[in-house]
Amino acid sequence: ASNSSVAVGAVVKANAYGLGAMEVLSALARAGCRTFYVAHTSEGEEARRALAGFDADIFVFNGFWPVEIPALRAANLFPVINDLAQVESLRLLAPDLPFGLHIDTGMARLGLGDAETEKLLARPQILDGLAPRQIMSHLACADDPKAPLNTLQRRRFQRVREQFPHIPASLSNSAGIMLGAQYHFDVLRPGLALFGGCPIP
Ligand SMILES: *Cc1c(COP(=O)(O)O)cnc(C)c1O
């Protein structure tokens, strides 16, 4: 089964996986891609230049430091918030700035951990008056379709998603996309697969 309303965002961190961000970004934009993900604010600034003339959303995975807010605004970049302290800092400094919210469902790398996720679920109004544009999580071992953690992460993510049904949800990288439609939610986040890589033999 496939869901025709699923959007595809492009992960173009690390100079589009070494292929050349300028060329890759404009080719993807010409092909209709309107959502992009980079790791750092400086990559986002470069992406915005490559996407001049396109109405594209650019998310920056690594969150933000307060000092970066003017740069984020100037290039119209959306930081991906990784903990509740950053949510509070956004509320104080730039409540209108659109952002993504990363939930750690098992990757143990980036995103709100279990305790902070429970806090958010218990008090969803933490986000009131702010401008969330996407809720995301990252799969830890999607390249192993049999790994029980995949199901667990999907269920944890589903639970958060249900609390915020109006915010577009994104779970799957290239390998996650291949786990099937249950893993697709609203926006896909392939990197590798866009560039000819194959995460699963
Ligand atoms: C790198 C990355 C992706 C893309 O992963 P691929 O395996 O290259 O498809 C998606 N989401 C996040 C958060 C990433 O860091």
mmCIF file of N, CA and C in Angstrom, residues 26-75:
data_model
loop_
_atom_site.group_PDB
_atom_site.id
_atom_site.type_symbol
_atom_site.label_atom_id
_atom_site.label_comp_id
_atom_site.label_asym_id
_atom_site.label_seq_id
_atom_site.Cartn_x
_atom_site.Cartn_y
_atom_site.Cartn_z
ATOM 1 N N SER A 26 19.755 22.429 -6.705
ATOM 2 C CA SER A 26 18.953 23.034 -7.767
ATOM 3 C C SER A 26 18.320 21.955 -8.639
ATOM 4 N N ALA A 27 18.997 20.814 -8.822
ATOM 5 C CA ALA A 27 18.374 19.717 -9.587
ATOM 6 C C ALA A 27 17.126 19.200 -8.855
ATOM 7 N N LEU A 28 17.222 19.013 -7.535
ATOM 8 C CA LEU A 28 16.072 18.517 -6.775
ATOM 9 C C LEU A 28 14.928 19.533 -6.790
ATOM 10 N N ALA A 29 15.264 20.808 -6.674
ATOM 11 C CA ALA A 29 14.219 21.838 -6.691
ATOM 12 C C ALA A 29 13.516 21.863 -8.052
ATOM 13 N N ARG A 30 14.289 21.742 -9.112
ATOM 14 C CA ARG A 30 13.673 21.717 -10.451
ATOM 15 C C ARG A 30 12.788 20.486 -10.622
ATOM 16 N N ALA A 31 13.127 19.408 -9.920
ATOM 17 C CA ALA A 31 12.309 18.187 -9.983
ATOM 18 C C ALA A 31 11.082 18.264 -9.070
ATOM 19 N N GLY A 32 10.937 19.375 -8.323
ATOM 20 C CA GLY A 32 9.728 19.570 -7.527
ATOM 21 C C GLY A 32 9.901 19.433 -6.029
ATOM 22 N N CYS A 33 11.101 19.153 -5.565
ATOM 23 C CA CYS A 33 11.320 19.017 -4.119
ATOM 24 C C CYS A 33 11.232 20.384 -3.443
ATOM 25 N N ARG A 34 10.492 20.452 -2.332
ATOM 26 C CA ARG A 34 10.312 21.728 -1.633
ATOM 27 C C ARG A 34 10.663 21.652 -0.147
ATOM 28 N N THR A 35 11.163 20.521 0.305
ATOM 29 C CA THR A 35 11.591 20.384 1.700
ATOM 30 C C THR A 35 12.996 19.804 1.725
ATOM 31 N N PHE A 36 13.872 20.463 2.483
ATOM 32 C CA PHE A 36 15.275 20.057 2.521
ATOM 33 C C PHE A 36 15.747 20.014 3.971
ATOM 34 N N TYR A 37 16.733 19.157 4.213
ATOM 35 C CA TYR A 37 17.316 19.027 5.552
ATOM 36 C C TYR A 37 18.827 19.116 5.456
ATOM 37 N N VAL A 38 19.414 19.940 6.323
ATOM 38 C CA VAL A 38 20.872 20.034 6.420
ATOM 39 C C VAL A 38 21.237 19.839 7.892
ATOM 40 N N ALA A 39 22.539 19.708 8.170
ATOM 41 C CA ALA A 39 22.954 19.505 9.558
ATOM 42 C C ALA A 39 23.191 20.835 10.268
ATOM 43 N N HIS A 40 23.834 21.784 9.593
ATOM 44 C CA HIS A 40 24.294 23.009 10.247
ATOM 45 C C HIS A 40 23.712 24.266 9.605
ATOM 46 N N THR A 41 23.673 25.333 10.393
ATOM 47 C CA THR A 41 23.153 26.605 9.892
ATOM 48 C C THR A 41 23.928 27.072 8.659
ATOM 49 N N SER A 42 25.254 26.907 8.678
ATOM 50 C CA SER A 42 26.039 27.369 7.523
ATOM 51 C C SER A 42 25.663 26.600 6.257
ATOM 52 N N GLU A 43 25.373 25.323 6.391
ATOM 53 C CA GLU A 43 24.903 24.544 5.228
ATOM 54 C C GLU A 43 23.531 25.044 4.766
ATOM 55 N N GLY A 44 22.722 25.449 5.740
ATOM 56 C CA GLY A 44 21.406 25.975 5.406
ATOM 57 C C GLY A 44 21.501 27.276 4.614
ATOM 58 N N GLU A 45 22.460 28.107 5.013
ATOM 59 C CA GLU A 45 22.642 29.378 4.288
ATOM 60 C C GLU A 45 23.049 29.107 2.835
ATOM 61 N N GLU A 46 23.943 28.140 2.672
ATOM 62 C CA GLU A 46 24.369 27.768 1.324
ATOM 63 C C GLU A 46 23.194 27.186 0.524
ATOM 64 N N ALA A 47 22.389 26.350 1.214
ATOM 65 C CA ALA A 47 21.225 25.752 0.548
ATOM 66 C C ALA A 47 20.249 26.835 0.107
ATOM 67 N N ARG A 48 20.049 27.841 0.966
ATOM 68 C CA ARG A 48 19.112 28.918 0.599
ATOM 69 C C ARG A 48 19.584 29.643 -0.655
ATOM 70 N N ARG A 49 20.894 29.842 -0.780
ATOM 71 C CA ARG A 49 21.410 30.476 -2.005
ATOM 72 C C ARG A 49 21.162 29.581 -3.215
ATOM 73 N N ALA A 50 21.383 28.287 -3.061
ATOM 74 C CA ALA A 50 21.170 27.358 -4.179
ATOM 75 C C ALA A 50 19.698 27.288 -4.575
ATOM 76 N N LEU A 51 18.819 27.590 -3.621
ATOM 77 C CA LEU A 51 17.380 27.464 -3.859
ATOM 78 C C LEU A 51 16.721 28.806 -4.156
ATOM 79 N N ALA A 52 17.520 29.818 -4.481
ATOM 80 C CA ALA A 52 16.969 31.143 -4.790
ATOM 81 C C ALA A 52 15.900 30.999 -5.872
ATOM 82 N N GLY A 53 14.742 31.631 -5.637
ATOM 83 C CA GLY A 53 13.666 31.562 -6.616
ATOM 84 C C GLY A 53 12.683 30.423 -6.338
ATOM 85 N N PHE A 54 13.023 29.515 -5.432
ATOM 86 C CA PHE A 54 12.105 28.433 -5.059
ATOM 87 C C PHE A 54 11.566 28.686 -3.652
ATOM 88 N N ASP A 55 10.307 28.356 -3.451
ATOM 89 C CA ASP A 55 9.687 28.513 -2.140
ATOM 90 C C ASP A 55 9.896 27.215 -1.361
ATOM 91 N N ALA A 56 11.075 27.068 -0.773
ATOM 92 C CA ALA A 56 11.430 25.791 -0.150
ATOM 93 C C ALA A 56 11.613 25.938 1.356
ATOM 94 N N ASP A 57 11.220 24.903 2.088
ATOM 95 C CA ASP A 57 11.475 24.826 3.527
ATOM 96 C C ASP A 57 12.821 24.144 3.747
ATOM 97 N N ILE A 58 13.671 24.758 4.569
ATOM 98 C CA ILE A 58 14.975 24.155 4.876
ATOM 99 C C ILE A 58 15.076 23.968 6.393
ATOM 100 N N PHE A 59 15.205 22.720 6.805
ATOM 101 C CA PHE A 59 15.349 22.404 8.231
ATOM 102 C C PHE A 59 16.818 22.161 8.562
ATOM 103 N N VAL A 60 17.230 22.629 9.754
ATOM 104 C CA VAL A 60 18.615 22.452 10.218
ATOM 105 C C VAL A 60 18.597 21.490 11.406
ATOM 106 N N PHE A 61 19.078 20.261 11.180
ATOM 107 C CA PHE A 61 18.982 19.203 12.202
ATOM 108 C C PHE A 61 19.582 19.587 13.549
ATOM 109 N N ASN A 62 20.695 20.314 13.543
ATOM 110 C CA ASN A 62 21.443 20.485 14.784
ATOM 111 C C ASN A 62 20.935 21.568 15.717
ATOM 112 N N GLY A 63 19.682 21.935 15.586
ATOM 113 C CA GLY A 63 19.127 22.920 16.497
ATOM 114 C C GLY A 63 19.745 24.294 16.305
ATOM 115 N N PHE A 64 19.851 25.064 17.364
ATOM 116 C CA PHE A 64 20.403 26.406 17.215
ATOM 117 C C PHE A 64 20.993 26.892 18.525
ATOM 118 N N TRP A 65 21.922 27.799 18.418
ATOM 119 C CA TRP A 65 22.358 28.597 19.547
ATOM 120 C C TRP A 65 21.687 29.958 19.401
ATOM 121 N N PRO A 66 21.343 30.593 20.533
ATOM 122 C CA PRO A 66 20.672 31.900 20.442
ATOM 123 C C PRO A 66 21.368 32.864 19.481
ATOM 124 N N VAL A 67 22.693 32.820 19.455
ATOM 125 C CA VAL A 67 23.437 33.748 18.608
ATOM 126 C C VAL A 67 23.158 33.514 17.114
ATOM 127 N N GLU A 68 22.613 32.354 16.772
ATOM 128 C CA GLU A 68 22.344 32.046 15.364
ATOM 129 C C GLU A 68 20.988 32.559 14.873
ATOM 130 N N ILE A 69 20.159 33.053 15.788
ATOM 131 C CA ILE A 69 18.796 33.416 15.384
ATOM 132 C C ILE A 69 18.756 34.421 14.219
ATOM 133 N N PRO A 70 19.580 35.480 14.250
ATOM 134 C CA PRO A 70 19.533 36.400 13.104
ATOM 135 C C PRO A 70 19.881 35.714 11.774
ATOM 136 N N ALA A 71 20.856 34.806 11.807
ATOM 137 C CA ALA A 71 21.232 34.088 10.580
ATOM 138 C C ALA A 71 20.105 33.169 10.110
ATOM 139 N N LEU A 72 19.446 32.519 11.058
ATOM 140 C CA LEU A 72 18.319 31.649 10.697
ATOM 141 C C LEU A 72 17.207 32.470 10.058
ATOM 142 N N ARG A 73 16.929 33.626 10.653
ATOM 143 C CA ARG A 73 15.879 34.490 10.096
ATOM 144 C C ARG A 73 16.272 35.000 8.712
ATOM 145 N N ALA A 74 17.516 35.439 8.582
ATOM 146 C CA ALA A 74 17.952 36.040 7.312
ATOM 147 C C ALA A 74 17.832 35.043 6.164
ATOM 148 N N ALA A 75 18.142 33.770 6.442
ATOM 149 C CA ALA A 75 18.091 32.763 5.380
ATOM 150 C C ALA A 75 16.787 31.957 5.429
#
